[in-house]
mmCIF file of the C-alpha atoms, coordinates in Angstrom:
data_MODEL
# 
_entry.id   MODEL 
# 
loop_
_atom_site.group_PDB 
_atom_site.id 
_atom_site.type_symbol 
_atom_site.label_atom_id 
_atom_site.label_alt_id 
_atom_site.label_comp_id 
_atom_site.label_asym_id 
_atom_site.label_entity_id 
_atom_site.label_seq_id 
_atom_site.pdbx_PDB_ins_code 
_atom_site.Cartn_x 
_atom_site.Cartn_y 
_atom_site.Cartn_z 
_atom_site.occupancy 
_atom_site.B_iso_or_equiv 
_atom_site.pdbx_formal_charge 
_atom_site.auth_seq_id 
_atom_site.auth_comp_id 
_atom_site.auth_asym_id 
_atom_site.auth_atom_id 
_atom_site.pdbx_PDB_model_num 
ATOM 1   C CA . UNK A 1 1   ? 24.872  -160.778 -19.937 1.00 0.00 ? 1   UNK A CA 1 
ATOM 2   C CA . UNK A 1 2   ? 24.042  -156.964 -20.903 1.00 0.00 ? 2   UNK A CA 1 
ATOM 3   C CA . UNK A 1 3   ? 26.982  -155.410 -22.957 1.00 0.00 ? 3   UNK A CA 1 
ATOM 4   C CA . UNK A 1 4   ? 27.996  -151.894 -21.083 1.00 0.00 ? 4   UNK A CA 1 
ATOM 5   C CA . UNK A 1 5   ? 27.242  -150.363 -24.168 1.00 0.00 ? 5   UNK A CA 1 
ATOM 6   C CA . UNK A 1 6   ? 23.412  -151.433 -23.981 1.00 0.00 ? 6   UNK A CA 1 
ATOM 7   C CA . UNK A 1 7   ? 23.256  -150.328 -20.532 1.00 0.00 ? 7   UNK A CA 1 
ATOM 8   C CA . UNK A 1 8   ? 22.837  -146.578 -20.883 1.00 0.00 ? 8   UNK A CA 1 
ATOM 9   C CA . UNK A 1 9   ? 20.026  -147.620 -23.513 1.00 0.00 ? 9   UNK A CA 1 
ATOM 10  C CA . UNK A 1 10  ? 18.439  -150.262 -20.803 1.00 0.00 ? 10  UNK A CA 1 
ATOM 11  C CA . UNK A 1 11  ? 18.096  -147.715 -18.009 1.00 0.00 ? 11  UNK A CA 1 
ATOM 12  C CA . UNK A 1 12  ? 16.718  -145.051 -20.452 1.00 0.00 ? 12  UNK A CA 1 
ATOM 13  C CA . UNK A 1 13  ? 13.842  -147.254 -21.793 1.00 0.00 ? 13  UNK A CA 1 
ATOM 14  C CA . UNK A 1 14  ? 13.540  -148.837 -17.655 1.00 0.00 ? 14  UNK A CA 1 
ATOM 15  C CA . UNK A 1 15  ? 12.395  -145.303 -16.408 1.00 0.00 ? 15  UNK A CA 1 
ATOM 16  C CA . UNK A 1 16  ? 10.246  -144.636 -19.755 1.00 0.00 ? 16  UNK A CA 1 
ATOM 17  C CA . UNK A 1 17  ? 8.762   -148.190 -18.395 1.00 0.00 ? 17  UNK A CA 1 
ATOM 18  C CA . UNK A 1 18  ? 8.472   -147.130 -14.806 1.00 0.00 ? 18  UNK A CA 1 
ATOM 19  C CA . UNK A 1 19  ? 7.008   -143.684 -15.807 1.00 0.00 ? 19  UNK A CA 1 
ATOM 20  C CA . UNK A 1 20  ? 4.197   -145.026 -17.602 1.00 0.00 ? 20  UNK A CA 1 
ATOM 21  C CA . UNK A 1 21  ? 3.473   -148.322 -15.798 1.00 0.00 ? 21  UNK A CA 1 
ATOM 22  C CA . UNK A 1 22  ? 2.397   -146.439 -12.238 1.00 0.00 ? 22  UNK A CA 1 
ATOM 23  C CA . UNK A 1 23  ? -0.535  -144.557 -11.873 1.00 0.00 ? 23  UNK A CA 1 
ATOM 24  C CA . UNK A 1 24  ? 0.933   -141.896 -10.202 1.00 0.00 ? 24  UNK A CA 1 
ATOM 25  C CA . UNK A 1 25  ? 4.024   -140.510 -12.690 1.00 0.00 ? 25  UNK A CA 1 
ATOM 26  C CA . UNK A 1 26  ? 5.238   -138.106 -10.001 1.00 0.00 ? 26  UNK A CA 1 
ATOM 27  C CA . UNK A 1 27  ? 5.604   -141.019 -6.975  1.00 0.00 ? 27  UNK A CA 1 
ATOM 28  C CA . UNK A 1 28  ? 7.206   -142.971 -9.982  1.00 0.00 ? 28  UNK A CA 1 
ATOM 29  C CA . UNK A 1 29  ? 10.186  -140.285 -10.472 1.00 0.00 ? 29  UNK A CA 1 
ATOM 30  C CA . UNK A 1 30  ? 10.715  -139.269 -6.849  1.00 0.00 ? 30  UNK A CA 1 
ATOM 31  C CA . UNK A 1 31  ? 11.018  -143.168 -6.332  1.00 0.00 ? 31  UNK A CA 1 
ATOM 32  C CA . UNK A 1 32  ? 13.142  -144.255 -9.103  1.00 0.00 ? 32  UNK A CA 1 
ATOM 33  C CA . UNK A 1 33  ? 15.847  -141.543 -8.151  1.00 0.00 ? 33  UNK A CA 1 
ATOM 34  C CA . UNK A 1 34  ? 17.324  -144.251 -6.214  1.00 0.00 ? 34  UNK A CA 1 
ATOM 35  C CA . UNK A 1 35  ? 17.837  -146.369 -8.873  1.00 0.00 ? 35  UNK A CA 1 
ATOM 36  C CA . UNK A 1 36  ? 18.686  -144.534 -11.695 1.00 0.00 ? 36  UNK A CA 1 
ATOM 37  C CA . UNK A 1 37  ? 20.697  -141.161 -12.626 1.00 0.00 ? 37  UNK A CA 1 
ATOM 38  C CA . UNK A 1 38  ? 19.460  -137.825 -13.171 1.00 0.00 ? 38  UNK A CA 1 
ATOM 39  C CA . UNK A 1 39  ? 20.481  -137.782 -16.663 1.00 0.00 ? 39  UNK A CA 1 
ATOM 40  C CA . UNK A 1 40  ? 19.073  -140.760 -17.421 1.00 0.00 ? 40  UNK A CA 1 
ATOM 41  C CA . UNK A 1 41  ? 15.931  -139.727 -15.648 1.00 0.00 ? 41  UNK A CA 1 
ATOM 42  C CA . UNK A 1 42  ? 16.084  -136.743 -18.132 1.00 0.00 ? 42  UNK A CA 1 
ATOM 43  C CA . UNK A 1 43  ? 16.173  -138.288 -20.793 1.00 0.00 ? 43  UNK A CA 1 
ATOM 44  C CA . UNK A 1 44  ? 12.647  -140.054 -20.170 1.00 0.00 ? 44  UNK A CA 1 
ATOM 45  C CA . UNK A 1 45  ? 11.280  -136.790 -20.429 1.00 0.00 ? 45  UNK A CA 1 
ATOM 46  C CA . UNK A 1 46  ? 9.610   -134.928 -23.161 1.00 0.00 ? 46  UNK A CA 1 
ATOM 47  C CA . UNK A 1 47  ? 11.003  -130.786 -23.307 1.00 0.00 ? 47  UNK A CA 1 
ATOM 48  C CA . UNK A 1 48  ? 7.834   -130.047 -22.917 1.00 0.00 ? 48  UNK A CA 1 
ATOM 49  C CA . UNK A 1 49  ? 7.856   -130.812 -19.678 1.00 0.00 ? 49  UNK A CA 1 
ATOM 50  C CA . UNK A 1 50  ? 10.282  -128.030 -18.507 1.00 0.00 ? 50  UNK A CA 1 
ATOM 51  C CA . UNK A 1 51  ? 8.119   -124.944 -18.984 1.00 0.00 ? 51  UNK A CA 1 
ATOM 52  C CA . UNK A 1 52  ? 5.182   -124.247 -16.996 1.00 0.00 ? 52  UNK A CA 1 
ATOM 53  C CA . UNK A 1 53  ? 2.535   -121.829 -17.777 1.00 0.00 ? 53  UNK A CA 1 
ATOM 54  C CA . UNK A 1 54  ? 1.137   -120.910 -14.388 1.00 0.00 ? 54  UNK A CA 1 
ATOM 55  C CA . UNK A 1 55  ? -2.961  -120.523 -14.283 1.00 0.00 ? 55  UNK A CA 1 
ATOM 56  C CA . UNK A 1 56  ? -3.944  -123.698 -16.162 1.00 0.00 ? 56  UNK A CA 1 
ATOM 57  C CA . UNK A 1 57  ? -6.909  -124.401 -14.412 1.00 0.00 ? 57  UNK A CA 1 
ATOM 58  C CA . UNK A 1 58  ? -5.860  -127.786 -12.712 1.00 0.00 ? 58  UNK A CA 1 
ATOM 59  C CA . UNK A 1 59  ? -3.972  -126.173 -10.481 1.00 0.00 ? 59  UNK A CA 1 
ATOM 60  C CA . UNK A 1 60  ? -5.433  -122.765 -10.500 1.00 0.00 ? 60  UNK A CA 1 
ATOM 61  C CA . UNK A 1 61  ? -7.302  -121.501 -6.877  1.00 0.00 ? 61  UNK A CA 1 
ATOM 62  C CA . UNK A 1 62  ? -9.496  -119.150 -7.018  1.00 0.00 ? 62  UNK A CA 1 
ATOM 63  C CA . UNK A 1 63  ? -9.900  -117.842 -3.312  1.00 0.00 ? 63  UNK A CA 1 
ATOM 64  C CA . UNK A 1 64  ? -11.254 -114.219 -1.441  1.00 0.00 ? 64  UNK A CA 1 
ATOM 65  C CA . UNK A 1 65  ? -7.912  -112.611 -1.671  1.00 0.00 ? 65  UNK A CA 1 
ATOM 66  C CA . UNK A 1 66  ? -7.349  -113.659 -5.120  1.00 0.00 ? 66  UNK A CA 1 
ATOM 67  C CA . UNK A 1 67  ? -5.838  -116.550 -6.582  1.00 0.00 ? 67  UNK A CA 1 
ATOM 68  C CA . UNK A 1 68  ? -3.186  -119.180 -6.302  1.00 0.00 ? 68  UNK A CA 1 
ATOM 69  C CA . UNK A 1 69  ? -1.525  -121.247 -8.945  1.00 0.00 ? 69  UNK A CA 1 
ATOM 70  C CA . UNK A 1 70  ? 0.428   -123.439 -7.740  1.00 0.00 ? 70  UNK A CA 1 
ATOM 71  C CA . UNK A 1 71  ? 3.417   -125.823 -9.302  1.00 0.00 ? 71  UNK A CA 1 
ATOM 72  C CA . UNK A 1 72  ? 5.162   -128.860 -7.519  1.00 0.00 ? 72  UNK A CA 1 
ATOM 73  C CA . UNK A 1 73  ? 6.093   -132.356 -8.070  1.00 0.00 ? 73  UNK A CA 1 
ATOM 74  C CA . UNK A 1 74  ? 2.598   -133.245 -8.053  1.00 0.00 ? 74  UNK A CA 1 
ATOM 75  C CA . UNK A 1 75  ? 1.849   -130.954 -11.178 1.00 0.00 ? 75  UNK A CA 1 
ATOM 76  C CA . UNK A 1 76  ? 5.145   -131.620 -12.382 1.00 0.00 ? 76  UNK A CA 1 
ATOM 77  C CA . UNK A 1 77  ? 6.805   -134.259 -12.047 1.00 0.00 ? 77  UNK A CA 1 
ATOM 78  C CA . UNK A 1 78  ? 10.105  -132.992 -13.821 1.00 0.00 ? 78  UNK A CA 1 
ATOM 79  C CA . UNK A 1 79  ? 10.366  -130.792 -10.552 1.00 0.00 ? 79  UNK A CA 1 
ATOM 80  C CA . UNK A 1 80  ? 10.691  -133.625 -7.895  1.00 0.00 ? 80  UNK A CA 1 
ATOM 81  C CA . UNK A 1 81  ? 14.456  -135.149 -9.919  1.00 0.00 ? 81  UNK A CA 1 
ATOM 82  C CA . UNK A 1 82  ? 17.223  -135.690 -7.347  1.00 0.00 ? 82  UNK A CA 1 
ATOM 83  C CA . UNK A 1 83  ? 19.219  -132.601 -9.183  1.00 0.00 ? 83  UNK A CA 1 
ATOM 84  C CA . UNK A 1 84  ? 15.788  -130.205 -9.347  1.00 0.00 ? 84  UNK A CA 1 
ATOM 85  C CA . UNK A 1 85  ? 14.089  -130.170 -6.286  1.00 0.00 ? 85  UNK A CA 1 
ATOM 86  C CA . UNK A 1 86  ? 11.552  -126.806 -6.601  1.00 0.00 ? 86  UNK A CA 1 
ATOM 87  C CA . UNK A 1 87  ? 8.406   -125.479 -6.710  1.00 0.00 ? 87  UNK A CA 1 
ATOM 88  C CA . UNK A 1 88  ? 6.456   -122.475 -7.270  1.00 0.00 ? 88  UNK A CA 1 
ATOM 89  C CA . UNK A 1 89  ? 3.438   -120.667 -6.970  1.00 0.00 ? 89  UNK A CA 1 
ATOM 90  C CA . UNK A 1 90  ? 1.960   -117.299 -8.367  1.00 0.00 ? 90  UNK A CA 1 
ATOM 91  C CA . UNK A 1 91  ? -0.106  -115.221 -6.432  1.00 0.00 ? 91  UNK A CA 1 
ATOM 92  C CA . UNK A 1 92  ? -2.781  -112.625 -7.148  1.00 0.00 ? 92  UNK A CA 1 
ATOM 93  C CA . UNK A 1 93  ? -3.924  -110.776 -4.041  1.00 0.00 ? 93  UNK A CA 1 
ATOM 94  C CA . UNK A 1 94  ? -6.291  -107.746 -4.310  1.00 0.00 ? 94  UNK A CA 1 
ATOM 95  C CA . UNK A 1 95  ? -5.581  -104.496 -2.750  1.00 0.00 ? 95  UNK A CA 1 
ATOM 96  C CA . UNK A 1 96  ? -5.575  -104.294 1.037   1.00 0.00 ? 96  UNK A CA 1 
ATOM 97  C CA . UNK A 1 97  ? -5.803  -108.089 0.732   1.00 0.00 ? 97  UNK A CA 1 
ATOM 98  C CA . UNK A 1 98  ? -4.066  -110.743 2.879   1.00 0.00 ? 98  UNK A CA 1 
ATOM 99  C CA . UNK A 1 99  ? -2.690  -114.483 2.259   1.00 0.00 ? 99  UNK A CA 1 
ATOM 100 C CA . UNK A 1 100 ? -3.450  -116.032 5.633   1.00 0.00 ? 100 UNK A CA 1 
ATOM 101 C CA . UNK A 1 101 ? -0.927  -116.696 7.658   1.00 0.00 ? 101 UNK A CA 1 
ATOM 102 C CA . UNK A 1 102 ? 0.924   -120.283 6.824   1.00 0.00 ? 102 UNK A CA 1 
ATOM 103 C CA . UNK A 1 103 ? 4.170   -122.020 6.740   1.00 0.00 ? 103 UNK A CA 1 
ATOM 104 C CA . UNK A 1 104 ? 6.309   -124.446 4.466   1.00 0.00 ? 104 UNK A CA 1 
ATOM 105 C CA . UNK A 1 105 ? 7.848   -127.164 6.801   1.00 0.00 ? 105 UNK A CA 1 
ATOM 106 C CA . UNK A 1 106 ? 10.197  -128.468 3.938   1.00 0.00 ? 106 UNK A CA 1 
ATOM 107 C CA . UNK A 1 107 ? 11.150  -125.305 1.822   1.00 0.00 ? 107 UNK A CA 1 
ATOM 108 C CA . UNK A 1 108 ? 13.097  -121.666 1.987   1.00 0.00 ? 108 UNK A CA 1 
ATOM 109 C CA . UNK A 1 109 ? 10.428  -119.005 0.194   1.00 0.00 ? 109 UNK A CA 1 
ATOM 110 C CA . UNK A 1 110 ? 11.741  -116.688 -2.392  1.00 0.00 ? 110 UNK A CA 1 
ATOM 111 C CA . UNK A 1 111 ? 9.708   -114.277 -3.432  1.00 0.00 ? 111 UNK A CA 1 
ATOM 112 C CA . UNK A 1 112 ? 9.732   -111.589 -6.831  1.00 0.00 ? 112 UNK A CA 1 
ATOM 113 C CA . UNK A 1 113 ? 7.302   -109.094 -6.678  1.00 0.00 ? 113 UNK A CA 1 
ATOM 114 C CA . UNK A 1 114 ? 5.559   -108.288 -10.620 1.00 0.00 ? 114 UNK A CA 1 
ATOM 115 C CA . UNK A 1 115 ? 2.875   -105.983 -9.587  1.00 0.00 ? 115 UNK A CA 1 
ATOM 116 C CA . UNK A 1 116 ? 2.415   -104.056 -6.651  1.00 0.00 ? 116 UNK A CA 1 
ATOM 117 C CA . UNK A 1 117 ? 3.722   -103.842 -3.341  1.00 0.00 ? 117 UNK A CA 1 
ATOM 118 C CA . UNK A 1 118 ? 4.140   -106.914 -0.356  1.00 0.00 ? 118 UNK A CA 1 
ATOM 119 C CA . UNK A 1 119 ? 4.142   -106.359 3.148   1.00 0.00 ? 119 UNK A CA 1 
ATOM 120 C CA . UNK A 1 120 ? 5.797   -109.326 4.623   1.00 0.00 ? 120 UNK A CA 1 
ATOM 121 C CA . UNK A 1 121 ? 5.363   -110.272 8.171   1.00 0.00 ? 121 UNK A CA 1 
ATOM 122 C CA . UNK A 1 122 ? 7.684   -113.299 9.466   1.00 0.00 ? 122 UNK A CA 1 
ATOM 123 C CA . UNK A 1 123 ? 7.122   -114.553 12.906  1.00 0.00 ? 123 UNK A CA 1 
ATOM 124 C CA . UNK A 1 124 ? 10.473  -115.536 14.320  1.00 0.00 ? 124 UNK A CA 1 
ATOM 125 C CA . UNK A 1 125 ? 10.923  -118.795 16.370  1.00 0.00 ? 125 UNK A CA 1 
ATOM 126 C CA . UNK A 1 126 ? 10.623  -118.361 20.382  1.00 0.00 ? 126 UNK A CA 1 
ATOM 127 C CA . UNK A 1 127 ? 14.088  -116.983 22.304  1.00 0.00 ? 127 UNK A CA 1 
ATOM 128 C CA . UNK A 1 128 ? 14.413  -114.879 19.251  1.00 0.00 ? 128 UNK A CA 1 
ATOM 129 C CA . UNK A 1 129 ? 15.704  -110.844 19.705  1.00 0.00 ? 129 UNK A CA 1 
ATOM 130 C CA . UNK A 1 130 ? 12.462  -109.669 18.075  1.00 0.00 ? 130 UNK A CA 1 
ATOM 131 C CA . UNK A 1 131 ? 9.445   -111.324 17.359  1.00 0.00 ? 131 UNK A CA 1 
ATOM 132 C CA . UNK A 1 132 ? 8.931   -110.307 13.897  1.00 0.00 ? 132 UNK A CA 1 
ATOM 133 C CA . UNK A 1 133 ? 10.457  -109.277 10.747  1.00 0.00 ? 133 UNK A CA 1 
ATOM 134 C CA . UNK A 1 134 ? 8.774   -107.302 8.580   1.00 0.00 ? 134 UNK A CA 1 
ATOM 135 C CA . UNK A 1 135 ? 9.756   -106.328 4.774   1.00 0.00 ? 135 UNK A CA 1 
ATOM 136 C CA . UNK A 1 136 ? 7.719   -104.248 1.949   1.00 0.00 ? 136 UNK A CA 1 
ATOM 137 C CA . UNK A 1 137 ? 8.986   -104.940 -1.408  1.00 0.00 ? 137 UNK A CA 1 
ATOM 138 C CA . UNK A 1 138 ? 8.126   -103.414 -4.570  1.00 0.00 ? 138 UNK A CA 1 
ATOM 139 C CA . UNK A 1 139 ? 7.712   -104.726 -7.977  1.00 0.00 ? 139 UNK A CA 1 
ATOM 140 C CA . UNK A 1 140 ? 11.098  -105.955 -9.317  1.00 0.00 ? 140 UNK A CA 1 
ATOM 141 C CA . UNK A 1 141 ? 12.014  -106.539 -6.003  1.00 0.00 ? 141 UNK A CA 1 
ATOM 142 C CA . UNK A 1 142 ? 12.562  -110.182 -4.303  1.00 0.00 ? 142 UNK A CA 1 
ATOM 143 C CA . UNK A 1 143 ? 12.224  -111.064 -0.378  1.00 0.00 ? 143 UNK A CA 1 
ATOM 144 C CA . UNK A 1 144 ? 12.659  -114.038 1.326   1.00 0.00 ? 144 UNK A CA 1 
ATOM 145 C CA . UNK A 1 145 ? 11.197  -116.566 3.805   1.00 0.00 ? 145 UNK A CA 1 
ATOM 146 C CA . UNK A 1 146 ? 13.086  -118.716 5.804   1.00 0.00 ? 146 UNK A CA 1 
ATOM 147 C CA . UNK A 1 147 ? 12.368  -122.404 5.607   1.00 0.00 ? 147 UNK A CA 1 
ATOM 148 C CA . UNK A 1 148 ? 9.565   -123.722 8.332   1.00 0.00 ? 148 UNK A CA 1 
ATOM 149 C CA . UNK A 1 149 ? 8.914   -119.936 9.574   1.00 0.00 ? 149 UNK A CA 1 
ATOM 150 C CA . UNK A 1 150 ? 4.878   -118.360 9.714   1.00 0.00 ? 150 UNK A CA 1 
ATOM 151 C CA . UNK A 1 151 ? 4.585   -115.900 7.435   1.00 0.00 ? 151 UNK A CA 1 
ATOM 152 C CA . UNK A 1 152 ? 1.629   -113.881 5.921   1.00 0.00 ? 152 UNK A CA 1 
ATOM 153 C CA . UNK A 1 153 ? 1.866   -111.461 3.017   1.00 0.00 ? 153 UNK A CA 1 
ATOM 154 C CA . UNK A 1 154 ? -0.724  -108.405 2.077   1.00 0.00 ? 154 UNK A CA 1 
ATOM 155 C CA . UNK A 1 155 ? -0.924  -106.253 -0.786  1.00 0.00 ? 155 UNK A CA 1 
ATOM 156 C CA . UNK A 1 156 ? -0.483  -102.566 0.776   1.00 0.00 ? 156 UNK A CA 1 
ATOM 157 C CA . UNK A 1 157 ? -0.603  -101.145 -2.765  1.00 0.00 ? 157 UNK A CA 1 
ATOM 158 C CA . UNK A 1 158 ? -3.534  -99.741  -4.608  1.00 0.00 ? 158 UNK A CA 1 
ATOM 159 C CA . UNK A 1 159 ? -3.163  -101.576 -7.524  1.00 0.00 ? 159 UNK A CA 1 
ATOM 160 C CA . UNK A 1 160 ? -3.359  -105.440 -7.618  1.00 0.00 ? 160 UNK A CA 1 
ATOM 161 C CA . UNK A 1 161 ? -0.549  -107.586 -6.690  1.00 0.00 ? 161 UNK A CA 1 
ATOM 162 C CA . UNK A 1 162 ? 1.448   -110.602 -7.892  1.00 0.00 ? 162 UNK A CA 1 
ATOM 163 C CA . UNK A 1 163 ? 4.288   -112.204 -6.807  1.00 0.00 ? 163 UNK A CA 1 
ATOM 164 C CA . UNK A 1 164 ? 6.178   -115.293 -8.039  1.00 0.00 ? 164 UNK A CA 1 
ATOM 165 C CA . UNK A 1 165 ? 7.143   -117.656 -5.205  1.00 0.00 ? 165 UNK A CA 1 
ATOM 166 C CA . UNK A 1 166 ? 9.827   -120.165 -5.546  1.00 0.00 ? 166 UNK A CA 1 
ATOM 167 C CA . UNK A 1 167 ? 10.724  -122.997 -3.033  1.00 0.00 ? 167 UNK A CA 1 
ATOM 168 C CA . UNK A 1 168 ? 13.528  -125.173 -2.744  1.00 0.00 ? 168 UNK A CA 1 
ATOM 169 C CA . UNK A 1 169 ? 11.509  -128.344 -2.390  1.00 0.00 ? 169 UNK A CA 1 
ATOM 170 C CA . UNK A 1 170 ? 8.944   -129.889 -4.657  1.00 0.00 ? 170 UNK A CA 1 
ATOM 171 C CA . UNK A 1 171 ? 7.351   -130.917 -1.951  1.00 0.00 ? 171 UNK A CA 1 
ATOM 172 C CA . UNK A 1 172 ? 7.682   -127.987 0.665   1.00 0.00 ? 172 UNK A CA 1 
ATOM 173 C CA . UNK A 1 173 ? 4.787   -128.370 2.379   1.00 0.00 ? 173 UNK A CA 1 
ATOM 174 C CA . UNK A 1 174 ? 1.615   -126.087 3.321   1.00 0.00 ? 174 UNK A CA 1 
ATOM 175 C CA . UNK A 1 175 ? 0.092   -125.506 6.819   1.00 0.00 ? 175 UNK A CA 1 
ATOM 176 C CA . UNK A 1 176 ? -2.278  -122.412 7.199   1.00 0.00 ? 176 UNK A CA 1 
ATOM 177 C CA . UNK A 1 177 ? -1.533  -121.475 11.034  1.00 0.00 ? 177 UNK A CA 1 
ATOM 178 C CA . UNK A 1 178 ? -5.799  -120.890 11.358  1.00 0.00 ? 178 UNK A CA 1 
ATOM 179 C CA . UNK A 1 179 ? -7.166  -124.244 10.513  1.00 0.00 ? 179 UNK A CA 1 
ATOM 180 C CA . UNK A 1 180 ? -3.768  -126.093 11.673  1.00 0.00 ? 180 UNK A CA 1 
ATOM 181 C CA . UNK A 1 181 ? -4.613  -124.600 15.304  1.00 0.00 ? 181 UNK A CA 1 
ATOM 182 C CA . UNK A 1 182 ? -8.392  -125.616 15.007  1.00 0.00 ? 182 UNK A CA 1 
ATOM 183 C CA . UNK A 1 183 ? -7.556  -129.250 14.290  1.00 0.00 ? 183 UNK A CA 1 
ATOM 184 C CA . UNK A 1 184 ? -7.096  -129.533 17.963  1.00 0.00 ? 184 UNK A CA 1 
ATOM 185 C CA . UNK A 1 185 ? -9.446  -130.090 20.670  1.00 0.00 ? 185 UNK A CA 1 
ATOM 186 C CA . UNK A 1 186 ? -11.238 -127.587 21.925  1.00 0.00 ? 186 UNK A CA 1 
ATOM 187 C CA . UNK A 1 187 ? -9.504  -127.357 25.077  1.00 0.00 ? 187 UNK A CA 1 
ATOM 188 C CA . UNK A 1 188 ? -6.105  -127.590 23.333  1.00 0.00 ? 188 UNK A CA 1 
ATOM 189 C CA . UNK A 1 189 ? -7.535  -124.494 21.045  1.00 0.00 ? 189 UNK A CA 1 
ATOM 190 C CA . UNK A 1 190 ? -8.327  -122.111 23.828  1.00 0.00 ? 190 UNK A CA 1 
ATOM 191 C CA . UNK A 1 191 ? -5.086  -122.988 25.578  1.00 0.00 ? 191 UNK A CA 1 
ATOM 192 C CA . UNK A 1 192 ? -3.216  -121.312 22.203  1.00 0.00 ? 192 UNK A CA 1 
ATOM 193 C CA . UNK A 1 193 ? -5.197  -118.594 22.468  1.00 0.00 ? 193 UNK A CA 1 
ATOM 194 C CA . UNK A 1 194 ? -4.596  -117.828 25.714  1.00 0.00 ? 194 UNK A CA 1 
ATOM 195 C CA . UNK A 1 195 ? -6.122  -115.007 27.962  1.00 0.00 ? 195 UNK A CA 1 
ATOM 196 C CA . UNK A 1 196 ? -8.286  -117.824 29.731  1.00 0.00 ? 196 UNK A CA 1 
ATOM 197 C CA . UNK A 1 197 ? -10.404 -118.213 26.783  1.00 0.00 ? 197 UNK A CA 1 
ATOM 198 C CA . UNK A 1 198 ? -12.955 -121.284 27.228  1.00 0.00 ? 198 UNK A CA 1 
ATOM 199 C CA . UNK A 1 199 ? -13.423 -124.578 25.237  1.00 0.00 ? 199 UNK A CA 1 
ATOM 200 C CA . UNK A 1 200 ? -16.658 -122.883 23.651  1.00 0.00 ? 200 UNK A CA 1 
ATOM 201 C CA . UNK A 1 201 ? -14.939 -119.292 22.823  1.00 0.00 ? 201 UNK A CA 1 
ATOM 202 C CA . UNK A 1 202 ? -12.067 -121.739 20.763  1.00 0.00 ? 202 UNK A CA 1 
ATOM 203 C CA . UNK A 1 203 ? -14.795 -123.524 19.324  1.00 0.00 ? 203 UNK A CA 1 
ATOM 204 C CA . UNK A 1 204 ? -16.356 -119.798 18.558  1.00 0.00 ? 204 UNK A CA 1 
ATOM 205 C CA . UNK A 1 205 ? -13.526 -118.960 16.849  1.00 0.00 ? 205 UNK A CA 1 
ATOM 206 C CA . UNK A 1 206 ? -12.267 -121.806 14.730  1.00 0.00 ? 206 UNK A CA 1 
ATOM 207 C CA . UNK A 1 207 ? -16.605 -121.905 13.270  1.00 0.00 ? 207 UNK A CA 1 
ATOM 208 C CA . UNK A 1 208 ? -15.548 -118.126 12.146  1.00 0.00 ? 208 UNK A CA 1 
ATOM 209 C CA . UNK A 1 209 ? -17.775 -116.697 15.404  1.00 0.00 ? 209 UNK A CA 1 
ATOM 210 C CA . UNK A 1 210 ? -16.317 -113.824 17.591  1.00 0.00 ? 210 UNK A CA 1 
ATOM 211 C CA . UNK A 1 211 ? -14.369 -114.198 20.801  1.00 0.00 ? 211 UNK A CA 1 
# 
């Protein structure tokens, strides 16, 4: 029989055990939240592994608008603990540029503007009063996103932008509304379009052709 004094010990060195036995760390945390504490989960973690520095090329993107960097449980697992639960990602967009329209299914967006100046459209769910809502912040400024909402943001400034987005999830969830739509049939497609578009008009548009 295990003394109770050895048992704070035993579930320390269990999750240093479970950490490094799975392939997958992150999977390994999430999981053993069920079993163990969040302190003791904690503890199996080096300090190092609560700062981030955002752009390390693993999970840097570098894309037309500009660039993503993004930081979950996947990049680190310290983020996915039963008493953390966030995630984050720093965007670059050029002037006049736009992050295509998307949504997180699993996570509230907040976002604080460092350079530059947002435009923020939100489009509201249906039955709504008005179907958007539309915010401009400026640099010091934050906005937010409501959880599961499509949003898109462009840089309306003529200097560069960046913006530091934080979720309350550390596994929110992506879905870009463009190639989400386009995973349908054909038929399916022009129906969301609308406007008695045809099957080969949908098909048009999701290869990147004009309607």
């Amino acid at each position: 029989m295990v003394s109770p004094r050895a048992l704070p010990v035993a579930a320390a060195a269990a999750v240093a055990a479970l950490i490094v036995a799975v392939a997958d760390p992150a999977a390994a945390l999430v999981r053993s939240t069920n079993v163990f504490a969040s302190n003791r989960l904690r503890s199996a973690v080096p300090d190092a592994a609560f700062v981030f520095t955002p752009g390390a090329p693993a999970n840097l993107r570098q894309l037309p608008f500009g660039s993503l960097s993004l930081g979950a449980v996947e990049q680190h697992p310290v983020l996915g603990g039963a008493d953390t639960q966030m995630a984050y990602t720093v965007a670059s967009i050029h002037p006049g540029a736009t992050l295509p329209a998307h949504l997180h299914p699993r996570a509230t967006e907040l976002d604080y503007i460092v350079h530059g100046t947002i435009q923020t459209v939100i489009v509201e769910e249906n039955g709504s009063g008005r179907p958007t809502i539309v915010v401009k912040a400026a640099a010091g400024q934050l906005s937010v996103i409501p959880e599961g909402l499509i949003h898109s943001q462009t840089c309306v400034s003529a200097e560069p932008c960046r913006f530091v987005a934080t979720l309350n999830s550390a596994d929110p969830g992506t879905l870009l509304v463009g190639s989400s739509v386009c995973a349908l049939p054909d038929f399916q497609v022009a129906a969301a379009l609308g406007n008695g578009f045809s099957p080969a008009a949908a098909r048009a548009f999701c290869a990147g052709g004009v309607l």
